[in-house]
GROMACS .gro file of C-alpha atoms in nm:
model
  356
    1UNK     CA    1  -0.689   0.053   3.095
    2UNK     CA    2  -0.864  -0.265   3.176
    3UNK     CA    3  -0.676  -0.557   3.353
    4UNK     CA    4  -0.867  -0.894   3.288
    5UNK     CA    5  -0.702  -1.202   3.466
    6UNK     CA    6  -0.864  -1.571   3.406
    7UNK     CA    7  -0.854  -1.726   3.770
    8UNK     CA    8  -1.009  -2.028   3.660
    9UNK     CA    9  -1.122  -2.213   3.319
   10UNK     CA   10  -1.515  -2.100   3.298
   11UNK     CA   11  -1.712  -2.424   3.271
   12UNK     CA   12  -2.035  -2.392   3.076
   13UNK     CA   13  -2.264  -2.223   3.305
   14UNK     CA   14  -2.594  -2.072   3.265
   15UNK     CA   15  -2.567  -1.744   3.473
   16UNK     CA   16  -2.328  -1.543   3.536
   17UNK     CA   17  -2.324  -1.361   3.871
   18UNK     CA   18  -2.164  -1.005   3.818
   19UNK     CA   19  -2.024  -0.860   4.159
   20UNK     CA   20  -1.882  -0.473   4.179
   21UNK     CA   21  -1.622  -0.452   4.432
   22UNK     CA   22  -1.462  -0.052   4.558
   23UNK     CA   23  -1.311  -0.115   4.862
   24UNK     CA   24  -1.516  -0.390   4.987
   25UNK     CA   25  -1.325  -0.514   5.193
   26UNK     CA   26  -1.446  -0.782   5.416
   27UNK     CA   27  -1.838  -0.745   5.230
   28UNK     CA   28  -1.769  -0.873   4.932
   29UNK     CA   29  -1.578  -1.169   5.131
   30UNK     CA   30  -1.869  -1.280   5.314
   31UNK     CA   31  -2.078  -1.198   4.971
   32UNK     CA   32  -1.901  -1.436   4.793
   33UNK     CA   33  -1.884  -1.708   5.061
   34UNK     CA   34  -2.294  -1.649   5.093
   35UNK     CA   35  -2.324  -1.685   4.704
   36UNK     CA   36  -2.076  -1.988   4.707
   37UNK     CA   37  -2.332  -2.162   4.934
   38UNK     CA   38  -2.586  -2.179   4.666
   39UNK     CA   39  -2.796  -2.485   4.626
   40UNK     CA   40  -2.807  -2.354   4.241
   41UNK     CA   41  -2.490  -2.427   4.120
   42UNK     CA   42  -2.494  -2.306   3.757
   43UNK     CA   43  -2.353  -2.021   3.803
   44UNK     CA   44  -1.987  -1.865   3.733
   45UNK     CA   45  -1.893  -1.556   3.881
   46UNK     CA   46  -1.664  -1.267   3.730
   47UNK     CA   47  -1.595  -0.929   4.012
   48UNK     CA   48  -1.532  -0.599   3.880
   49UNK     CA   49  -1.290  -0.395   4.100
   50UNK     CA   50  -1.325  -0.034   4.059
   51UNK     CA   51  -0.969   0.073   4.188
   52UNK     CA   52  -0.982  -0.039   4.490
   53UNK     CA   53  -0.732   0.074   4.737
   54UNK     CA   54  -0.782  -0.185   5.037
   55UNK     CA   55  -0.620  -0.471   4.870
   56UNK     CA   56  -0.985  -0.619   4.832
   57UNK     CA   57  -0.887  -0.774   4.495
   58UNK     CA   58  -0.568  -0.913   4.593
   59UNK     CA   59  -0.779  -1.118   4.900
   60UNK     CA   60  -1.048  -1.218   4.656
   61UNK     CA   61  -0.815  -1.337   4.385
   62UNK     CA   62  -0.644  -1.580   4.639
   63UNK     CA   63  -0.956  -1.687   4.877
   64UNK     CA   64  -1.140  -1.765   4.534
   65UNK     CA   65  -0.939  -1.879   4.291
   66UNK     CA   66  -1.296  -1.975   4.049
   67UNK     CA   67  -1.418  -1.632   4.010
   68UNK     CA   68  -1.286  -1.419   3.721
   69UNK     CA   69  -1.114  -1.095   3.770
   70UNK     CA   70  -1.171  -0.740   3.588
   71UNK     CA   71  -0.942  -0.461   3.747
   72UNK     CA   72  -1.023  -0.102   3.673
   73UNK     CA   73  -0.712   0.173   3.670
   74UNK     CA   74  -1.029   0.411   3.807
   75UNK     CA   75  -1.356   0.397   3.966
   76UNK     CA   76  -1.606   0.383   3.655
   77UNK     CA   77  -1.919   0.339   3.907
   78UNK     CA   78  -2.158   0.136   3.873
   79UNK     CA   79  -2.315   0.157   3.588
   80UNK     CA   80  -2.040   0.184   3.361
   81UNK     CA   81  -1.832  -0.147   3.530
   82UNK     CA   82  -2.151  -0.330   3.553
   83UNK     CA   83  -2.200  -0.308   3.189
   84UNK     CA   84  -1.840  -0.430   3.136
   85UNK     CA   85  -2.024  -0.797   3.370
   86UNK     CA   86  -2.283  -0.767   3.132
   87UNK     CA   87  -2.059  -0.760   2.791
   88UNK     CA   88  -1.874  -1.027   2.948
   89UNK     CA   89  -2.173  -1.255   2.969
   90UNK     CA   90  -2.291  -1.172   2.599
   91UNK     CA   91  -1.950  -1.208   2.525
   92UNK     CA   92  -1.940  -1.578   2.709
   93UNK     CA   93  -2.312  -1.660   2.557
   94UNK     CA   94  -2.435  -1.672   2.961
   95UNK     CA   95  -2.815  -1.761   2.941
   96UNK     CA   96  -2.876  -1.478   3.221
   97UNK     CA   97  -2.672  -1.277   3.450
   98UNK     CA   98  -2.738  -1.156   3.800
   99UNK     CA   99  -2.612  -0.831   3.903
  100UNK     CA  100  -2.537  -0.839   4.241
  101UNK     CA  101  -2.433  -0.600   4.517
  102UNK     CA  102  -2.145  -0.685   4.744
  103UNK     CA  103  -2.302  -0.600   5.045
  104UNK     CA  104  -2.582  -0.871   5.035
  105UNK     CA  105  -2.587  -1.237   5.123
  106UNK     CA  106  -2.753  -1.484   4.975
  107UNK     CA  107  -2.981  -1.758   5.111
  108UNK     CA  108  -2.872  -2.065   4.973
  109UNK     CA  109  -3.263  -2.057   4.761
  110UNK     CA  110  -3.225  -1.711   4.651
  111UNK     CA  111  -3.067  -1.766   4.319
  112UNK     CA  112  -3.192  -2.104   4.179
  113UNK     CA  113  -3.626  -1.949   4.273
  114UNK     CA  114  -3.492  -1.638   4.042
  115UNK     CA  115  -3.389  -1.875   3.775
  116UNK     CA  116  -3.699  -2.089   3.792
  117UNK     CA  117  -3.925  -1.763   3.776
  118UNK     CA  118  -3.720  -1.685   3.436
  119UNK     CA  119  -3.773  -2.050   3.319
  120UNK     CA  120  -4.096  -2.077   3.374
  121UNK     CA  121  -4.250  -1.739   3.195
  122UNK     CA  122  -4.067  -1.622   2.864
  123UNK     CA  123  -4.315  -1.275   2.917
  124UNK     CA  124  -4.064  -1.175   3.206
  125UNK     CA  125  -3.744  -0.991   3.169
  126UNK     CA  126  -3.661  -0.943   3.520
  127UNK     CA  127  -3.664  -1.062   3.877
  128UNK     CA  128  -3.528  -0.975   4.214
  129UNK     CA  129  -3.559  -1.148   4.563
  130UNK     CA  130  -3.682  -0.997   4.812
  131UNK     CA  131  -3.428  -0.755   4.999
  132UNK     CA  132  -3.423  -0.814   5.371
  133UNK     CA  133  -3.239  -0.565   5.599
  134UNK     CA  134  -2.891  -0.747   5.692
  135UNK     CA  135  -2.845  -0.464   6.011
  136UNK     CA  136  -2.794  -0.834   6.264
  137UNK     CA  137  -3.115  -0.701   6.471
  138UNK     CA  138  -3.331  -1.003   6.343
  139UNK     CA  139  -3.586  -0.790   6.278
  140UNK     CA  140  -3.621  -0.964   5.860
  141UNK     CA  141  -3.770  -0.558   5.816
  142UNK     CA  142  -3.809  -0.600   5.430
  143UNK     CA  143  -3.589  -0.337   5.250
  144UNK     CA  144  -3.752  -0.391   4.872
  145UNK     CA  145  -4.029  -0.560   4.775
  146UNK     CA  146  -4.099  -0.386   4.399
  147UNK     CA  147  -4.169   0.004   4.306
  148UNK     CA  148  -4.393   0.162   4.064
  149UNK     CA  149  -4.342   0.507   3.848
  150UNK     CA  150  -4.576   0.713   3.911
  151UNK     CA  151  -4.553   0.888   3.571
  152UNK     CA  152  -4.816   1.171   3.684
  153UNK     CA  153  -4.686   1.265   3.980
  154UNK     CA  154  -4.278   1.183   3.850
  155UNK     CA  155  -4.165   0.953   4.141
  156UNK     CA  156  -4.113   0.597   4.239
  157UNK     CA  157  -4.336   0.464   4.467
  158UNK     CA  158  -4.178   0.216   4.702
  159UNK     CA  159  -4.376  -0.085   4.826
  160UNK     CA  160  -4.345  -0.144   5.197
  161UNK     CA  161  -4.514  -0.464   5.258
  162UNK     CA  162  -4.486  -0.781   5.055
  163UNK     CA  163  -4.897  -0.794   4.979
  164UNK     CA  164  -4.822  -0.424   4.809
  165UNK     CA  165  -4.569  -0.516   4.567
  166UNK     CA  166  -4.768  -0.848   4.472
  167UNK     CA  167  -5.038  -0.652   4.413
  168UNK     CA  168  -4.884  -0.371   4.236
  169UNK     CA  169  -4.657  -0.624   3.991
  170UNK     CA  170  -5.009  -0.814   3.914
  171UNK     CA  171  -5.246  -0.479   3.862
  172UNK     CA  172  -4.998  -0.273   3.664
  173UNK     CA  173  -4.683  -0.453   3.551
  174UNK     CA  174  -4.622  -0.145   3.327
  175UNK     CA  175  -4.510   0.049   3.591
  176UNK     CA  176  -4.340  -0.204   3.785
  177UNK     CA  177  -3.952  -0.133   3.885
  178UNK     CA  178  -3.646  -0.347   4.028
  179UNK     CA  179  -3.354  -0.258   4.214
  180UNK     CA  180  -3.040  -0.311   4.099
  181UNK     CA  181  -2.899  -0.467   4.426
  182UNK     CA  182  -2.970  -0.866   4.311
  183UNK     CA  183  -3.132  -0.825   3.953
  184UNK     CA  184  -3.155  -1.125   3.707
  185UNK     CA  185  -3.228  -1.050   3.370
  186UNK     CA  186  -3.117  -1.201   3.030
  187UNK     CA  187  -2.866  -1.172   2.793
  188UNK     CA  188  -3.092  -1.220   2.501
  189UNK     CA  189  -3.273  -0.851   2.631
  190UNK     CA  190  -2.921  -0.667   2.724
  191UNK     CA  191  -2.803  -0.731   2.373
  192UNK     CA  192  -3.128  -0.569   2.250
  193UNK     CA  193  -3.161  -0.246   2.484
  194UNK     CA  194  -2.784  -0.213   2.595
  195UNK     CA  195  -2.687  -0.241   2.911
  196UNK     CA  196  -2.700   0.091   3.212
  197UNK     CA  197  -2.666   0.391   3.112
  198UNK     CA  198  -2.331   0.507   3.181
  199UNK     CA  199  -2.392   0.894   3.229
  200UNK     CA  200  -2.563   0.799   3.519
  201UNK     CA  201  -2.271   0.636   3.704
  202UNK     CA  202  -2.514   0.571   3.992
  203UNK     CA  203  -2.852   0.582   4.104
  204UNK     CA  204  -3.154   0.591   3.905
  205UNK     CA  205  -2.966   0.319   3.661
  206UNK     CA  206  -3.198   0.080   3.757
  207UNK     CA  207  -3.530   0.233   3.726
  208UNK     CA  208  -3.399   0.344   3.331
  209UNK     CA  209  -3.288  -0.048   3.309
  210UNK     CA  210  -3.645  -0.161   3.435
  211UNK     CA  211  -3.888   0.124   3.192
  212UNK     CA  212  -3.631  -0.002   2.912
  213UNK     CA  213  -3.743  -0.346   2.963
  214UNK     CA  214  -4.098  -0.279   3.005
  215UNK     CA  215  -4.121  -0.087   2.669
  216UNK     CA  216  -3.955  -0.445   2.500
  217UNK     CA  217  -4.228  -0.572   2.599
  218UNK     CA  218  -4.110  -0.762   2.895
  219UNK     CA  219  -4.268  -0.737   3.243
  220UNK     CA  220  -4.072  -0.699   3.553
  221UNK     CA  221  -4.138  -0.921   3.916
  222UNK     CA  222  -4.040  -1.013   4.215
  223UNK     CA  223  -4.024  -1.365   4.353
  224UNK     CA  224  -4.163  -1.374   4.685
  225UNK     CA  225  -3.988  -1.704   4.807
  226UNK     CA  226  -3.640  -1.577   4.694
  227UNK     CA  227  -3.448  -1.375   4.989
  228UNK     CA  228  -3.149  -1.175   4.971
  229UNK     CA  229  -2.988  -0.995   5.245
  230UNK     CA  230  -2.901  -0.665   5.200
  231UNK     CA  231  -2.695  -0.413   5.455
  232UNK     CA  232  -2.946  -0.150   5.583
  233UNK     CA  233  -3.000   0.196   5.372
  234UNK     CA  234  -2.934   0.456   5.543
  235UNK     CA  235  -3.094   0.808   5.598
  236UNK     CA  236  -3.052   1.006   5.335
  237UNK     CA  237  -2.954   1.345   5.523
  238UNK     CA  238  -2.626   1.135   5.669
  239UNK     CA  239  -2.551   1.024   5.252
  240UNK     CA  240  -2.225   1.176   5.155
  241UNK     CA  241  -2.221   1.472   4.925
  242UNK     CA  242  -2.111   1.254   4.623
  243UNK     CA  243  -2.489   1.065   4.695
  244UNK     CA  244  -2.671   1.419   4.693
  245UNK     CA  245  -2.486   1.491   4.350
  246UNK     CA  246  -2.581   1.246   4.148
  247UNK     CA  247  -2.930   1.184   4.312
  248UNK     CA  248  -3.003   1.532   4.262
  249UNK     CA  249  -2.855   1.532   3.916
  250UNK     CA  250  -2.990   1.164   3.800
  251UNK     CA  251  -3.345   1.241   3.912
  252UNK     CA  252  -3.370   1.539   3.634
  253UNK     CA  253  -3.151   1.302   3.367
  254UNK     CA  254  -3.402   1.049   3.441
  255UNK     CA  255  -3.751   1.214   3.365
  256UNK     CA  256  -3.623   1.432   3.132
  257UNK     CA  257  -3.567   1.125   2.926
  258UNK     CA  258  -3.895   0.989   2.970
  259UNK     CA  259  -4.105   1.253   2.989
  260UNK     CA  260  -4.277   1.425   2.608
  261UNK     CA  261  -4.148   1.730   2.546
  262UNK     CA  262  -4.520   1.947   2.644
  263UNK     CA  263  -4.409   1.824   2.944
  264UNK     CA  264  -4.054   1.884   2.972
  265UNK     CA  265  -4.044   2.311   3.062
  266UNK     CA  266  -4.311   2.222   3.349
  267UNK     CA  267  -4.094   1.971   3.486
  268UNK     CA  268  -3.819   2.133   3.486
  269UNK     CA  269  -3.937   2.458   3.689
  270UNK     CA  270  -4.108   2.176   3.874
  271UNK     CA  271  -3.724   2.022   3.955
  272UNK     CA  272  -3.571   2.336   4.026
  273UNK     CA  273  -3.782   2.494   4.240
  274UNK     CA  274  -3.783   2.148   4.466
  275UNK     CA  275  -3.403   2.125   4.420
  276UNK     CA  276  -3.374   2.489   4.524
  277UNK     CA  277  -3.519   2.406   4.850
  278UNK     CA  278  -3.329   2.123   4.925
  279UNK     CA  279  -2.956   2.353   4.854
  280UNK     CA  280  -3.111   2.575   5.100
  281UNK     CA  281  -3.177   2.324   5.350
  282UNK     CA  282  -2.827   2.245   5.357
  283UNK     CA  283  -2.751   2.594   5.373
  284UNK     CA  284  -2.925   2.699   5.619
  285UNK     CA  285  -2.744   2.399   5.858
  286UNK     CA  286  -2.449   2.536   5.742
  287UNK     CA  287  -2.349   2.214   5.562
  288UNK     CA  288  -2.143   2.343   5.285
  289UNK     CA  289  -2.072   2.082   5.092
  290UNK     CA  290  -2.385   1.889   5.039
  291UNK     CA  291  -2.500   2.234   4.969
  292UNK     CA  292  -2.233   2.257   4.665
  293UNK     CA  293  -2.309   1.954   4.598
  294UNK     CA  294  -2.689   2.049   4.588
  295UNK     CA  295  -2.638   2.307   4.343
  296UNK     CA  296  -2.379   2.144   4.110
  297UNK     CA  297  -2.610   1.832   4.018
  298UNK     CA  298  -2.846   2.156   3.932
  299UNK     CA  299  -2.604   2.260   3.729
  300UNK     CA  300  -2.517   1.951   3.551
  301UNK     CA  301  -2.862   1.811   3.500
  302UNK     CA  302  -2.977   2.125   3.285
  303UNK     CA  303  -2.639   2.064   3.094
  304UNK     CA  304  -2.710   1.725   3.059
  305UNK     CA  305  -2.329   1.607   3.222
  306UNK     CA  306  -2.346   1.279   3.287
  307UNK     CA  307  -2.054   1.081   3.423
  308UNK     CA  308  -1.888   1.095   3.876
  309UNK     CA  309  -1.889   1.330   4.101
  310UNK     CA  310  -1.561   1.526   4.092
  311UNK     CA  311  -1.506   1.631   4.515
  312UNK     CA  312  -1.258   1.922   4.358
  313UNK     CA  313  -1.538   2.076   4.160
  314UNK     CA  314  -1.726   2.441   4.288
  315UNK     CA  315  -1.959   2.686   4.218
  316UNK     CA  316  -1.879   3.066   4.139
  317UNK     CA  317  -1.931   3.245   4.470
  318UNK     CA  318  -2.210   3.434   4.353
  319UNK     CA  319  -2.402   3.160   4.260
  320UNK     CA  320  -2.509   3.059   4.637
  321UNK     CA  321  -2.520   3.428   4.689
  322UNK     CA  322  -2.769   3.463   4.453
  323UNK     CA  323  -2.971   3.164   4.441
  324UNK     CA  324  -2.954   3.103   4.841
  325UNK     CA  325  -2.973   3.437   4.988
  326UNK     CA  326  -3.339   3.386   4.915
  327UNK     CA  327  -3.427   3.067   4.802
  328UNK     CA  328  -3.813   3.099   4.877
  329UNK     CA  329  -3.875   3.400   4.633
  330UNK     CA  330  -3.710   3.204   4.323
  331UNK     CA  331  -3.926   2.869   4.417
  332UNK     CA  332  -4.246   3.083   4.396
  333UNK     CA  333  -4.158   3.210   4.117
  334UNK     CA  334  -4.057   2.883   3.936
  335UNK     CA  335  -4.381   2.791   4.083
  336UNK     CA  336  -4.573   3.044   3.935
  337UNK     CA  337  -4.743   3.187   4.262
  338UNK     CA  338  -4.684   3.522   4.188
  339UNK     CA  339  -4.890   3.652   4.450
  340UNK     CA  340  -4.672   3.443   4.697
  341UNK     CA  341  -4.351   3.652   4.534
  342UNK     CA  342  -4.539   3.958   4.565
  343UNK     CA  343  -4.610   3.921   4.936
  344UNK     CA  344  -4.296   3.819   5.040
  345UNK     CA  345  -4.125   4.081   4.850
  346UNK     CA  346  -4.407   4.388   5.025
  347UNK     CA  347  -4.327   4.232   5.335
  348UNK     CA  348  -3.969   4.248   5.288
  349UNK     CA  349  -3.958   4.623   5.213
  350UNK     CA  350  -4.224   4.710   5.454
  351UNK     CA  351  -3.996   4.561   5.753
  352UNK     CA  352  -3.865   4.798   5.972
  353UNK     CA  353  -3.524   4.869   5.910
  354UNK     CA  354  -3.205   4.751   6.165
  355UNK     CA  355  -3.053   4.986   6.360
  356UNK     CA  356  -2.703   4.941   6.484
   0.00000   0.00000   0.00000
């Protein structure tokens, strides 16, 4: 069930600004203040609450009374309550709408250099600021400055320096990616390619959103004099288990998608035997549930599941047993050094046995 509430008669605006709230608490507060400080003022805003539990939506409803209101009964992540911001803006005939994270703030440029870049080439179907690090150390260490697919090799590149992403955006705009964090794209494409994919739910969402809009025919940039704050990302071995899941899942639902089918059965031993190692990582710290976790976006990826990560959900017994007890033969294997198998196995039997 969807709960839509009206705060405030929409004048005719030509973006909308579409803000996912779970439990954002004081974020997407100071978001909204940030965005409300806009030199652009074109702009309407409409927050998606996925269930929140913090009474997040309750504070936002009465500290801004202009922004319009969609409460979820359940968390749909992102991509699947984004795309309800982005019917809502086809629905509302926005020009463009920006997808933005709640934990970012917005220079008071950010937003009206995005819509300029959009203005001023019809060729482009998306743009994001900058991403600085919002971690209150001053340090302006840029977060995201543009990625490229690396379609040989199957991974994203991320630029670390501003020069690299200009570069990369200008030499091969085919292979040039946006986060979703502050993207701006428009209506007129979203109506043509749909919006996320929602068996994703999170992560990797963006990159399909960005190949999608490259194979319209539309290029993808960054706009160098437009600055968003974002909070810092963290490592990735202190991500909870629910962020292992559906990375490890959505990287396979990703490339499998892209990738032509002579490729496909490489790739996929390719996946496994990487994924493999990464279960056994966690195993061998004795971190149990990234490790289920690990193994059940495995799982789900060859089945093609798409859709959350379910915390109640586990694996057989014998399925760690099996797959974990040693990891390194079955990666050799899916790698196809036999001899590597072979040696490990000789070695194996030719150990001297324990004696109690």
């Amino acid at each position: 069930m969807v709960e839509i509430m009206n705060l405030y008669k929409l004048e005719k605006k030509r973006v909308l600004v579409s803000i996912l709230n779970w439990n954002g608490g004081d974020e997407s507060v100071a978001c909204l203040y940030s965005l409300f400080e806009s030199n652009y003022k074109s702009f309407s805003v409409v927050v998606i609450d996925n269930a929140s539990t913090d009474n997040s939506p309750e504070n936002i409803k009465c500290l801004f009374p202009q922004v319009t209101l969609i409460r979820n009964s359940e968390n749909r992540g992102f991509a699947s309550a984004q795309n309800q911001g982005i019917r809502y803006a086809i629905e509302k005939h926005f020009e463009y709408i920006w997808i933005l994270n709640n934990d970012t703030i917005i220079d008071a440029n950010a937003l009206g250099l995005l819509v300029y870049s959009l203005d001023s080439d019809a060729s482009i179907g998306a743009v994001s600021p900058i991403l600085l690090d919002n971690d209150n150390s001053n340090s302006n260490r840029i977060q995201f400055c543009g990625c490229s697919i690396n379609r040989k090799l199957r991974y994203f590149e991320q630029h670390k320096f501003l020069d690299e992403g200009l570069k990369a955006q200008s030499e091969n705009p085919k292979d040039f990616c946006l986060w979703g964090t502050a993207l701006l794209t428009r209506t007129t494409i979203l109506k043509k390619i749909g919006g996320f994919d929602d068996k994703l739910f999170a992560y990797f969402e963006d990159m399909d959103l960005s190949i999608r809009i490259i194979k319209l025919g539309f290029y993808n940039r960054i706009v160098e004099q437009s600055i968003v704050f974002h909070a810092g990302v963290n490592d990735p071995n202190s991500r909870p288990p629910h962020y292992v899941y559906l990375n490890t899942r959505n990287r396979y639902l990703f490339w499998i998608n892209y990738l032509p089918w002579h490729q496909q059965v490489n790739y996929t031993r390719q996946y496994l035997a990487g994924s493999l190692l990464l279960a056994a990582s966690w195993h061998d710290v004795g971190d149990s549930q990234r490790e289920t976790a690990t193994l059940l976006g495995i799982w789900d990826a060859l089945c093609r599941r798409g859709g959350g990560w379910v915390k109640e959900r586990s694996l057989p017994k014998w399925v760690p047993s099996i797959l974990l007890t040693h990891p390194y033969i079955f990666v050799n294997i899916l790698r196809g050094d036999i001899l590597g198998v072979t040696k490990k196995v000789f070695k194996r039997l030719s150990a001297p046995s324990r004696k109690d």
